[in-house]
mmCIF file of C-alpha atoms and ligand atoms in Angstrom:
data_model
loop_
_atom_site.group_PDB
_atom_site.id
_atom_site.type_symbol
_atom_site.label_atom_id
_atom_site.label_comp_id
_atom_site.label_asym_id
_atom_site.label_seq_id
_atom_site.Cartn_x
_atom_site.Cartn_y
_atom_site.Cartn_z
ATOM 1 C CA MET A 711 -14.429 -11.620 0.533
ATOM 2 C CA ARG A 712 -16.790 -9.827 2.931
ATOM 3 C CA VAL A 713 -14.895 -7.915 5.621
ATOM 4 C CA VAL A 714 -15.630 -5.755 8.661
ATOM 5 C CA LEU A 715 -13.217 -2.934 9.521
ATOM 6 C CA VAL A 716 -12.397 -1.850 13.065
ATOM 7 C CA GLU A 717 -10.562 1.146 14.429
ATOM 8 C CA ARG A 718 -9.680 2.136 17.954
ATOM 9 C CA ARG A 719 -8.146 5.569 18.341
ATOM 10 C CA LEU A 720 -7.807 8.550 20.644
ATOM 11 C CA GLY A 721 -10.009 11.572 20.016
ATOM 12 C CA SER A 722 -6.930 13.540 18.960
ATOM 13 C CA GLU A 723 -5.924 11.013 16.302
ATOM 14 C CA PRO A 724 -7.214 11.148 12.703
ATOM 15 C CA SER A 725 -9.376 8.293 11.453
ATOM 16 C CA ARG A 726 -7.684 5.827 9.126
ATOM 17 C CA LEU A 727 -10.826 3.861 8.297
ATOM 18 C CA GLN A 728 -11.195 5.308 4.805
ATOM 19 C CA GLU A 729 -7.624 4.449 3.943
ATOM 20 C CA LEU A 730 -8.127 0.943 5.309
ATOM 21 C CA ALA A 731 -11.263 0.557 3.167
ATOM 22 C CA ALA A 732 -9.284 1.555 0.069
ATOM 23 C CA LEU A 733 -6.555 -0.923 0.967
ATOM 24 C CA ALA A 734 -9.123 -3.679 1.486
ATOM 25 C CA GLU A 735 -10.662 -2.903 -1.901
ATOM 26 C CA THR A 736 -7.242 -3.260 -3.511
ATOM 27 C CA LEU A 737 -7.480 -6.913 -2.451
ATOM 28 C CA LYS A 738 -11.020 -7.114 -3.832
ATOM 29 C CA CYS A 739 -12.540 -7.302 -0.351
ATOM 30 C CA GLU A 740 -16.100 -6.068 0.080
ATOM 31 C CA VAL A 741 -16.480 -3.867 3.162
ATOM 32 C CA VAL A 742 -19.797 -4.834 4.780
ATOM 33 C CA GLY A 743 -19.428 -2.976 8.064
ATOM 34 C CA ALA A 744 -17.202 -0.840 10.240
ATOM 35 C CA ILE A 745 -16.811 -0.234 13.956
ATOM 36 C CA GLU A 746 -15.019 2.682 15.522
ATOM 37 C CA GLN A 747 -14.168 3.275 19.155
ATOM 38 C CA ILE A 748 -12.506 6.245 20.808
ATOM 39 C CA ARG A 749 -10.598 5.043 23.855
ATOM 40 C CA GLU A 750 -7.202 3.949 25.165
ATOM 41 C CA PRO A 751 -6.085 0.548 23.895
ATOM 42 C CA ASP A 752 -7.445 -2.431 25.804
ATOM 43 C CA PRO A 753 -4.716 -4.993 26.539
ATOM 44 C CA ALA A 754 -6.967 -7.982 25.903
ATOM 45 C CA TYR A 755 -8.949 -7.016 22.793
ATOM 46 C CA GLN A 756 -7.474 -3.676 21.627
ATOM 47 C CA ILE A 757 -11.092 -2.401 21.675
ATOM 48 C CA GLY A 758 -13.183 -2.678 24.840
ATOM 49 C CA ARG A 759 -14.809 -5.968 25.809
ATOM 50 C CA GLY A 760 -18.316 -4.645 25.102
ATOM 51 C CA LYS A 761 -17.240 -3.366 21.671
ATOM 52 C CA ALA A 762 -15.649 -6.713 20.938
ATOM 53 C CA GLU A 763 -18.994 -8.373 21.608
ATOM 54 C CA GLU A 764 -20.734 -5.847 19.375
ATOM 55 C CA LEU A 765 -18.163 -6.737 16.704
ATOM 56 C CA ALA A 766 -18.993 -10.437 17.084
ATOM 57 C CA ARG A 767 -22.691 -9.665 16.504
ATOM 58 C CA LEU A 768 -21.914 -7.481 13.466
ATOM 59 C CA VAL A 769 -19.731 -10.207 11.942
ATOM 60 C CA LYS A 770 -22.581 -12.666 12.328
ATOM 61 C CA THR A 771 -25.384 -10.448 10.955
ATOM 62 C CA SER A 772 -23.274 -9.164 8.042
ATOM 63 C CA ASN A 773 -21.927 -12.624 7.257
ATOM 64 C CA ALA A 774 -18.363 -11.278 7.188
ATOM 65 C CA LYS A 775 -15.483 -13.697 6.703
ATOM 66 C CA ARG A 776 -12.727 -11.529 8.057
ATOM 67 C CA VAL A 777 -12.102 -8.607 10.424
ATOM 68 C CA ILE A 778 -9.373 -6.036 9.759
ATOM 69 C CA PHE A 779 -8.073 -3.584 12.387
ATOM 70 C CA THR A 780 -6.350 -0.272 11.619
ATOM 71 C CA ASN A 781 -4.420 -0.831 14.863
ATOM 72 C CA GLN A 782 -1.498 -3.203 15.119
ATOM 73 C CA LEU A 783 -2.622 -6.245 17.096
ATOM 74 C CA THR A 784 -0.493 -8.324 19.420
ATOM 75 C CA PRO A 785 -0.657 -12.071 18.712
ATOM 76 C CA SER A 786 -2.693 -12.640 21.843
ATOM 77 C CA GLN A 787 -5.174 -9.883 20.928
ATOM 78 C CA ALA A 788 -5.607 -11.371 17.446
ATOM 79 C CA PHE A 789 -6.118 -14.805 18.966
ATOM 80 C CA LYS A 790 -8.631 -13.651 21.600
ATOM 81 C CA LEU A 791 -10.551 -11.588 19.053
ATOM 82 C CA SER A 792 -10.801 -14.352 16.480
ATOM 83 C CA THR A 793 -11.960 -16.779 19.172
ATOM 84 C CA LEU A 794 -14.679 -14.324 20.180
ATOM 85 C CA VAL A 795 -15.900 -13.297 16.704
ATOM 86 C CA GLY A 796 -15.455 -16.670 15.039
ATOM 87 C CA VAL A 797 -13.592 -15.494 11.914
ATOM 88 C CA GLU A 798 -10.007 -14.559 11.091
ATOM 89 C CA VAL A 799 -8.891 -11.237 12.607
ATOM 90 C CA ILE A 800 -5.895 -9.439 11.099
ATOM 91 C CA ASP A 801 -4.390 -5.964 11.310
ATOM 92 C CA LYS A 802 -3.619 -3.360 8.657
ATOM 93 C CA PHE A 803 -0.006 -4.464 8.374
ATOM 94 C CA GLN A 804 -0.914 -8.032 7.502
ATOM 95 C CA LEU A 805 -3.295 -6.637 4.900
ATOM 96 C CA ILE A 806 -0.516 -4.468 3.458
ATOM 97 C CA LEU A 807 1.774 -7.492 3.329
ATOM 98 C CA GLU A 808 -0.856 -9.345 1.293
ATOM 99 C CA ILE A 809 -1.138 -6.395 -1.098
ATOM 100 C CA PHE A 810 2.627 -6.208 -1.506
ATOM 101 C CA ALA A 811 2.780 -9.966 -2.088
ATOM 102 C CA MET A 812 0.159 -9.619 -4.825
ATOM 103 C CA ARG A 813 1.893 -6.619 -6.391
ATOM 104 C CA ALA A 814 5.499 -7.816 -6.152
ATOM 105 C CA GLY A 815 6.586 -8.356 -9.737
ATOM 106 C CA SER A 816 10.355 -8.613 -9.722
ATOM 107 C CA PRO A 817 12.385 -11.334 -7.999
ATOM 108 C CA GLU A 818 13.788 -8.660 -5.691
ATOM 109 C CA ALA A 819 10.339 -7.453 -4.670
ATOM 110 C CA LYS A 820 9.219 -11.021 -3.979
ATOM 111 C CA LEU A 821 12.231 -11.632 -1.743
ATOM 112 C CA GLN A 822 11.695 -8.333 0.094
ATOM 113 C CA VAL A 823 8.042 -9.131 0.767
ATOM 114 C CA GLU A 824 8.920 -12.586 2.076
ATOM 115 C CA TYR A 825 11.579 -10.999 4.273
ATOM 116 C CA ALA A 826 9.033 -8.532 5.676
ATOM 117 C CA ARG A 827 6.578 -11.364 6.337
ATOM 118 C CA LEU A 828 9.191 -13.221 8.373
ATOM 119 C CA SER A 829 10.165 -10.016 10.218
ATOM 120 C CA TYR A 830 6.516 -9.721 11.203
ATOM 121 C CA GLU A 831 6.319 -13.312 12.352
ATOM 122 C CA LEU A 832 9.525 -13.436 14.368
ATOM 123 C CA PRO A 833 8.521 -11.312 17.396
ATOM 124 C CA ARG A 834 5.191 -13.155 17.416
ATOM 125 C CA VAL A 835 6.941 -16.486 17.743
ATOM 126 C CA ARG A 836 9.092 -14.979 20.485
ATOM 127 C CA GLU A 837 5.951 -13.922 22.305
ATOM 128 C CA ARG A 838 4.631 -17.482 22.074
ATOM 129 C CA VAL A 839 7.868 -18.748 23.635
ATOM 130 C CA ARG A 840 7.404 -16.294 26.507
ATOM 131 C CA ALA A 841 3.758 -17.250 26.930
ATOM 132 C CA LEU A 842 4.659 -20.940 27.069
ATOM 133 C CA LEU A 843 7.402 -20.300 29.594
ATOM 134 C CA SER A 844 4.977 -18.497 31.881
ATOM 135 C CA VAL A 845 2.540 -21.418 31.959
ATOM 136 C CA GLU A 846 3.019 -23.607 35.007
ATOM 137 C CA GLN A 847 2.676 -26.992 33.369
ATOM 138 C CA PRO A 848 6.047 -28.674 33.660
ATOM 139 C CA GLY A 849 4.906 -31.861 31.945
ATOM 140 C CA PHE A 850 3.677 -30.208 28.755
ATOM 141 C CA ARG A 851 5.943 -27.246 28.796
ATOM 142 C CA GLY A 852 9.109 -28.891 27.561
ATOM 143 C CA ARG A 853 7.691 -30.150 24.279
ATOM 144 C CA GLY A 854 5.771 -27.025 23.190
ATOM 145 C CA GLU A 855 8.690 -24.865 24.119
ATOM 146 C CA TYR A 856 10.971 -27.006 22.006
ATOM 147 C CA GLU A 857 8.683 -26.832 18.974
ATOM 148 C CA VAL A 858 8.274 -23.082 19.162
ATOM 149 C CA LYS A 859 12.040 -22.710 19.555
ATOM 150 C CA VAL A 860 12.609 -24.821 16.434
ATOM 151 C CA HIS A 861 10.125 -22.670 14.529
ATOM 152 C CA HIS A 862 11.841 -19.529 15.770
ATOM 153 C CA ASP A 863 15.279 -20.743 14.679
ATOM 154 C CA MET A 864 13.912 -21.786 11.307
ATOM 155 C CA ILE A 865 12.571 -18.286 10.690
ATOM 156 C CA LYS A 866 15.934 -16.793 11.586
ATOM 157 C CA ARG A 867 17.701 -19.180 9.200
ATOM 158 C CA LYS A 868 15.275 -18.352 6.389
ATOM 159 C CA MET A 869 15.843 -14.642 6.960
ATOM 160 C CA ALA A 870 19.610 -15.094 6.742
ATOM 161 C CA ILE A 871 19.210 -16.971 3.439
ATOM 162 C CA LEU A 872 16.944 -14.236 2.076
ATOM 163 C CA ARG A 873 19.455 -11.567 3.051
ATOM 164 C CA ARG A 874 22.161 -13.403 1.072
ATOM 165 C CA LYS A 875 19.860 -13.821 -1.937
ATOM 166 C CA LEU A 876 18.865 -10.167 -1.850
ATOM 167 C CA ALA A 877 22.482 -9.107 -1.858
ATOM 168 C CA SER A 878 23.085 -11.101 -5.031
ATOM 169 C CA VAL A 879 19.954 -10.205 -7.031
ATOM 170 C CA ALA A 880 21.333 -8.344 -10.008
ATOM 171 C CA THR A 881 18.910 -5.554 -10.726
ATOM 172 C CA ALA A 882 18.635 -5.338 -14.493
ATOM 173 C CA ARG A 883 16.487 -2.225 -14.336
ATOM 174 C CA GLY A 884 18.761 -0.001 -16.397
ATOM 175 C CA GLN A 885 18.914 -2.568 -19.190
ATOM 176 C CA ARG A 886 15.178 -3.049 -19.272
ATOM 177 C CA ARG A 887 14.564 0.662 -19.540
ATOM 178 C CA LYS A 888 17.084 0.927 -22.413
ATOM 179 C CA PHE A 889 15.458 -1.982 -24.238
ATOM 180 C CA ARG A 890 12.053 -0.361 -24.037
ATOM 181 C CA ARG A 891 13.323 3.063 -25.074
ATOM 182 C CA LYS A 892 15.163 1.625 -28.069
ATOM 183 C CA ARG A 893 11.869 0.293 -29.361
ATOM 184 C CA GLY A 894 10.377 3.747 -29.031
ATOM 185 C CA PHE A 895 8.221 3.090 -25.968
ATOM 186 C CA ARG A 896 8.018 5.275 -22.900
ATOM 187 C CA LEU A 897 6.687 4.277 -19.505
ATOM 188 C CA VAL A 898 4.677 6.574 -17.243
ATOM 189 C CA ALA A 899 3.980 5.450 -13.660
ATOM 190 C CA LEU A 900 0.989 6.721 -11.697
ATOM 191 C CA ALA A 901 1.985 7.262 -8.074
ATOM 192 C CA GLY A 902 0.195 8.671 -5.043
ATOM 193 C CA TYR A 903 -1.467 7.802 -1.790
ATOM 194 C CA THR A 904 -4.022 5.050 -1.553
ATOM 195 C CA ASN A 905 -7.419 6.455 -2.551
ATOM 196 C CA ALA A 906 -6.002 9.405 -4.539
ATOM 197 C CA GLY A 907 -7.534 8.008 -7.728
ATOM 198 C CA LYS A 908 -4.648 6.189 -9.453
ATOM 199 C CA SER A 909 -6.679 3.264 -10.750
ATOM 200 C CA THR A 910 -9.547 5.507 -11.849
ATOM 201 C CA LEU A 911 -7.136 7.784 -13.710
ATOM 202 C CA LEU A 912 -5.400 4.821 -15.352
ATOM 203 C CA ASN A 913 -8.773 3.786 -16.764
ATOM 204 C CA THR A 914 -9.583 7.310 -17.920
ATOM 205 C CA LEU A 915 -6.218 7.836 -19.595
ATOM 206 C CA THR A 916 -6.194 4.475 -21.336
ATOM 207 C CA ALA A 917 -9.857 4.150 -22.340
ATOM 208 C CA GLY A 918 -9.833 3.138 -25.987
ATOM 209 C CA GLY A 919 -6.041 2.805 -25.955
ATOM 210 C CA ALA A 920 -4.361 -0.139 -27.650
ATOM 211 C CA GLU A 921 -3.580 -3.373 -25.851
ATOM 212 C CA VAL A 922 0.054 -3.615 -24.792
ATOM 213 C CA ASP A 923 1.906 -6.520 -26.333
ATOM 214 C CA ASP A 924 2.826 -8.637 -23.314
ATOM 215 C CA MET A 925 5.532 -10.439 -25.197
ATOM 216 C CA LEU A 926 7.548 -7.250 -25.397
ATOM 217 C CA PHE A 927 7.180 -6.348 -21.774
ATOM 218 C CA THR A 928 7.165 -9.513 -19.766
ATOM 219 C CA THR A 929 8.529 -7.579 -16.828
ATOM 220 C CA LEU A 930 5.573 -5.246 -16.720
ATOM 221 C CA THR A 931 2.477 -5.976 -14.729
ATOM 222 C CA PRO A 932 -1.039 -6.473 -16.107
ATOM 223 C CA ARG A 933 -1.805 -2.988 -14.840
ATOM 224 C CA THR A 934 0.180 -1.503 -17.725
ATOM 225 C CA ARG A 935 -1.784 -0.148 -20.680
ATOM 226 C CA ALA A 936 -1.237 2.101 -23.684
ATOM 227 C CA MET A 937 -2.269 5.722 -23.284
ATOM 228 C CA ARG A 938 -5.174 6.719 -25.480
ATOM 229 C CA ALA A 939 -4.188 8.284 -28.816
ATOM 230 C CA SER A 940 -0.474 7.671 -28.040
ATOM 231 C CA GLY A 941 0.211 3.968 -28.472
ATOM 232 C CA LYS A 942 3.901 4.342 -27.686
ATOM 233 C CA ILE A 943 3.285 5.777 -24.233
ATOM 234 C CA LEU A 944 2.550 3.105 -21.653
ATOM 235 C CA LEU A 945 0.880 3.846 -18.341
ATOM 236 C CA THR A 946 1.168 1.753 -15.237
ATOM 237 C CA ASP A 947 -0.550 1.794 -11.846
ATOM 238 C CA THR A 948 1.636 1.481 -8.753
ATOM 239 C CA VAL A 949 1.072 0.391 -5.180
ATOM 240 C CA GLY A 950 -0.103 3.391 -3.146
ATOM 241 C CA PHE A 951 1.854 5.348 -0.566
ATOM 242 C CA ILE A 952 0.733 4.519 2.948
ATOM 243 C CA ASP A 953 1.255 6.610 6.086
ATOM 244 C CA GLY A 954 3.049 5.247 9.090
ATOM 245 C CA LEU A 955 4.622 2.152 7.571
ATOM 246 C CA PRO A 956 6.657 0.394 10.243
ATOM 247 C CA PRO A 957 10.386 0.057 9.466
ATOM 248 C CA TRP A 958 10.159 -3.663 8.717
ATOM 249 C CA LEU A 959 7.753 -2.915 5.842
ATOM 250 C CA ILE A 960 9.707 -0.104 4.180
ATOM 251 C CA GLU A 961 12.064 -2.189 2.027
ATOM 252 C CA ALA A 962 9.230 -4.391 0.796
ATOM 253 C CA PHE A 963 7.272 -1.247 -0.046
ATOM 254 C CA LYS A 964 10.133 0.252 -2.039
ATOM 255 C CA ALA A 965 10.775 -2.960 -3.924
ATOM 256 C CA THR A 966 7.074 -3.165 -4.773
ATOM 257 C CA LEU A 967 7.339 0.314 -6.283
ATOM 258 C CA GLU A 968 9.585 -1.184 -8.969
ATOM 259 C CA GLU A 969 7.656 0.500 -11.813
ATOM 260 C CA ILE A 970 8.867 3.873 -10.597
ATOM 261 C CA TYR A 971 12.485 2.832 -11.135
ATOM 262 C CA LEU A 972 11.565 1.777 -14.652
ATOM 263 C CA ALA A 973 9.506 4.837 -15.511
ATOM 264 C CA ASP A 974 10.520 7.748 -17.725
ATOM 265 C CA LEU A 975 7.976 9.988 -16.021
ATOM 266 C CA VAL A 976 5.872 9.823 -12.862
ATOM 267 C CA VAL A 977 2.429 11.381 -12.576
ATOM 268 C CA LEU A 978 1.919 12.049 -8.870
ATOM 269 C CA ILE A 979 -1.793 12.031 -8.080
ATOM 270 C CA VAL A 980 -2.986 13.977 -5.062
ATOM 271 C CA ASP A 981 -6.584 14.210 -3.810
ATOM 272 C CA ILE A 982 -7.140 17.979 -3.718
ATOM 273 C CA ALA A 983 -10.577 17.608 -2.106
ATOM 274 C CA GLU A 984 -8.918 16.772 1.204
ATOM 275 C CA PRO A 985 -8.207 19.584 3.711
ATOM 276 C CA ILE A 986 -5.307 21.729 2.505
ATOM 277 C CA HIS A 987 -2.956 20.689 5.337
ATOM 278 C CA GLU A 988 -3.498 17.049 4.347
ATOM 279 C CA VAL A 989 -2.907 17.862 0.679
ATOM 280 C CA LEU A 990 0.359 19.599 1.566
ATOM 281 C CA ARG A 991 1.508 16.890 3.953
ATOM 282 C CA LYS A 992 0.871 14.096 1.460
ATOM 283 C CA LEU A 993 2.424 16.085 -1.353
ATOM 284 C CA ARG A 994 5.619 16.623 0.630
ATOM 285 C CA ALA A 995 5.804 13.016 1.822
ATOM 286 C CA SER A 996 5.236 11.696 -1.722
ATOM 287 C CA ARG A 997 7.856 13.972 -3.214
ATOM 288 C CA GLU A 998 10.335 12.860 -0.584
ATOM 289 C CA VAL A 999 9.846 9.214 -1.554
ATOM 290 C CA LEU A 1000 10.000 10.008 -5.267
ATOM 291 C CA ALA A 1001 13.190 12.068 -4.886
ATOM 292 C CA GLU A 1002 15.054 8.820 -4.204
ATOM 293 C CA TYR A 1003 14.164 7.529 -7.665
ATOM 294 C CA ARG A 1004 15.603 10.517 -9.560
ATOM 295 C CA VAL A 1005 12.713 10.523 -11.993
ATOM 296 C CA LYS A 1006 10.830 13.437 -13.512
ATOM 297 C CA VAL A 1007 7.533 14.156 -11.731
ATOM 298 C CA VAL A 1008 4.429 16.050 -12.803
ATOM 299 C CA THR A 1009 1.584 16.501 -10.328
ATOM 300 C CA ALA A 1010 -2.110 15.901 -10.996
ATOM 301 C CA PHE A 1011 -4.482 17.355 -8.411
ATOM 302 C CA ASN A 1012 -7.478 15.069 -8.657
ATOM 303 C CA LYS A 1013 -11.160 15.182 -7.652
ATOM 304 C CA ILE A 1014 -11.769 18.849 -8.509
ATOM 305 C CA ASP A 1015 -15.398 17.875 -9.170
ATOM 306 C CA LYS A 1016 -15.821 17.632 -5.390
ATOM 307 C CA LEU A 1017 -14.945 21.314 -4.932
ATOM 308 C CA SER A 1018 -16.378 24.602 -6.148
ATOM 309 C CA ALA A 1019 -14.354 26.578 -8.711
ATOM 310 C CA ASP A 1020 -13.587 29.051 -5.925
ATOM 311 C CA GLU A 1021 -12.208 26.397 -3.611
ATOM 312 C CA VAL A 1022 -10.064 24.939 -6.396
ATOM 313 C CA GLU A 1023 -8.602 28.347 -7.133
ATOM 314 C CA LYS A 1024 -7.836 29.068 -3.481
ATOM 315 C CA LYS A 1025 -6.081 25.746 -3.031
ATOM 316 C CA ALA A 1026 -4.222 26.047 -6.336
ATOM 317 C CA GLU A 1027 -2.801 29.364 -5.173
ATOM 318 C CA ILE A 1028 -1.377 27.784 -2.049
ATOM 319 C CA LEU A 1029 -0.004 24.864 -4.058
ATOM 320 C CA GLN A 1030 1.671 27.079 -6.649
ATOM 321 C CA THR A 1031 4.909 27.092 -4.680
ATOM 322 C CA ILE A 1032 5.389 23.389 -5.412
ATOM 323 C CA PRO A 1033 8.031 22.820 -8.106
ATOM 324 C CA GLY A 1034 7.246 21.080 -11.390
ATOM 325 C CA GLU A 1035 4.266 21.121 -13.715
ATOM 326 C CA MET A 1036 0.796 20.545 -12.317
ATOM 327 C CA VAL A 1037 -2.705 20.031 -13.661
ATOM 328 C CA GLN A 1038 -6.045 20.073 -11.845
ATOM 329 C CA ILE A 1039 -8.220 17.226 -13.017
ATOM 330 C CA SER A 1040 -11.169 14.999 -12.322
ATOM 331 C CA ALA A 1041 -10.505 11.381 -13.193
ATOM 332 C CA THR A 1042 -14.213 10.580 -12.970
ATOM 333 C CA THR A 1043 -15.765 13.475 -14.940
ATOM 334 C CA GLY A 1044 -12.810 13.761 -17.332
ATOM 335 C CA GLU A 1045 -12.332 17.454 -16.704
ATOM 336 C CA ASN A 1046 -8.908 18.738 -17.898
ATOM 337 C CA ILE A 1047 -7.879 15.242 -18.971
ATOM 338 C CA PRO A 1048 -6.844 16.504 -22.459
ATOM 339 C CA GLN A 1049 -4.530 18.957 -20.684
ATOM 340 C CA LEU A 1050 -2.990 16.193 -18.598
ATOM 341 C CA LEU A 1051 -2.482 14.047 -21.706
ATOM 342 C CA GLU A 1052 -0.628 16.957 -23.298
ATOM 343 C CA VAL A 1053 1.565 17.513 -20.217
ATOM 344 C CA ILE A 1054 2.441 13.804 -20.211
ATOM 345 C CA ARG A 1055 3.237 13.811 -23.923
ATOM 346 C CA THR A 1056 5.534 16.828 -23.805
ATOM 347 C CA ASN A 1057 7.359 15.711 -20.644
ATOM 348 C CA VAL A 1058 7.856 12.105 -21.582
ATOM 349 C CA TRP A 1059 9.522 12.826 -24.922
ATOM 350 C CA ARG A 1060 11.574 15.722 -23.617
ATOM 351 C CA GLY A 1061 15.228 15.054 -22.844
ATOM 352 C CA ASP A 1062 15.668 12.286 -25.430
HETATM 353 P P1 GDP B 1103 -6.308 4.511 -5.826
HETATM 354 O O1 GDP B 1103 -6.286 3.873 -4.477
HETATM 355 O O2 GDP B 1103 -5.337 5.662 -5.893
HETATM 356 O O3 GDP B 1103 -6.161 3.568 -6.970
HETATM 357 O O4 GDP B 1103 -7.744 5.223 -5.947
HETATM 358 P P2 GDP B 1103 -9.023 4.755 -6.785
HETATM 359 O O5 GDP B 1103 -8.838 5.009 -8.235
HETATM 360 O O6 GDP B 1103 -9.399 3.392 -6.366
HETATM 361 O O7 GDP B 1103 -10.094 5.832 -6.256
HETATM 362 C C1 GDP B 1103 -10.430 5.919 -4.900
HETATM 363 C C2 GDP B 1103 -11.824 6.483 -4.763
HETATM 364 O O8 GDP B 1103 -11.863 7.818 -5.243
HETATM 365 C C3 GDP B 1103 -12.854 5.719 -5.596
HETATM 366 O O9 GDP B 1103 -14.019 5.645 -4.854
HETATM 367 C C4 GDP B 1103 -13.012 6.578 -6.830
HETATM 368 O O10 GDP B 1103 -14.292 6.440 -7.414
HETATM 369 C C5 GDP B 1103 -12.837 7.972 -6.260
HETATM 370 N N1 GDP B 1103 -12.321 8.917 -7.256
HETATM 371 C C6 GDP B 1103 -11.245 8.787 -8.059
HETATM 372 N N2 GDP B 1103 -11.087 9.870 -8.860
HETATM 373 C C7 GDP B 1103 -12.097 10.723 -8.542
HETATM 374 C C8 GDP B 1103 -12.500 12.025 -9.024
HETATM 375 O O11 GDP B 1103 -11.885 12.634 -9.896
HETATM 376 N N3 GDP B 1103 -13.591 12.566 -8.435
HETATM 377 C C9 GDP B 1103 -14.311 11.946 -7.459
HETATM 378 N N4 GDP B 1103 -15.369 12.563 -6.960
HETATM 379 N N5 GDP B 1103 -13.967 10.725 -7.005
HETATM 380 C C10 GDP B 1103 -12.888 10.106 -7.528
HETATM 381 MG MG1 MG B 1104 -5.758 1.553 -6.971
#
């Protein structure tokens, strides 16, 4: 699907357009344009009225079918924008929900994603109730108000049912891991921020590797493949870490990271070509998330081909203080990939 991306931010805020583009590509969207505006949020359109009109023209000339904002949109902003531009307008969080829905493999993850979707919808329905109440049309008001109220109550009932179901989902993770290990297989999960290079590295590490027998691993996703030259080591891609997830999305995110619970080893991929403070911040945030899973982690600093040897060395020195093994690689040129394969091999069989 052809999409246009939009971001409104303050001059002091970092741009999130690149991350949004990577997220959109995860859903196989084709980014055909982007609009950025530095200003305070506009209550009506999030961006300014003039920018919104420019967006409408861009959507038309680029033949886009959807607009995605990095900013969270209120229901009325989304409605006004889509009326103006003539195609569906969503925000980053709706996009993330779609990605989680696509990635959710386990019953628990599916329930958590549905729960998050309803959590997102609920305040929006509430806002519609308020909007209806403020309209001075006594004749029509009663009926619409009633319907929205019914919808609202239905969402709350569904959420209560989901909460009960979630409490009773028996997580058979431990058993599944044992089953796989008994057959001599090990699972390595590739984790890291969106755009770090997880999918590229998965391809590099599995090029020429054997097909994984689906029958044995029905619980694993199609993104699981055998590592090259080590048929018993399986590699799997995971959903990327995303900055600034709102609380209602956190549980769905964690459940979608199921493969990390199942993994014997995690390769944390970090884009070392980013400014060093970003590298450090993302490294710390990732490690904090991974600490909850009590799984062994090795770090792969990716995209060294974008830096000079000098720059790599300088950054590596700063990053030396980070615990655990690390390798500097390029997933695209293949530099140091043999080293990474060796680090994976030794770590994944250790501790048996
Ligand atoms: P993911 O979101 O973590 O799965 O990241 P992707 O594998 O989709 O990669 C994101 C972007 O980074 C793509 O445009 C890749 O081509 C690029 N990329 C990945 N690895 C490297 C690398 O080693 N060097 C360079 N220069 N680009 C890379
Ligand atoms: Mg990816």
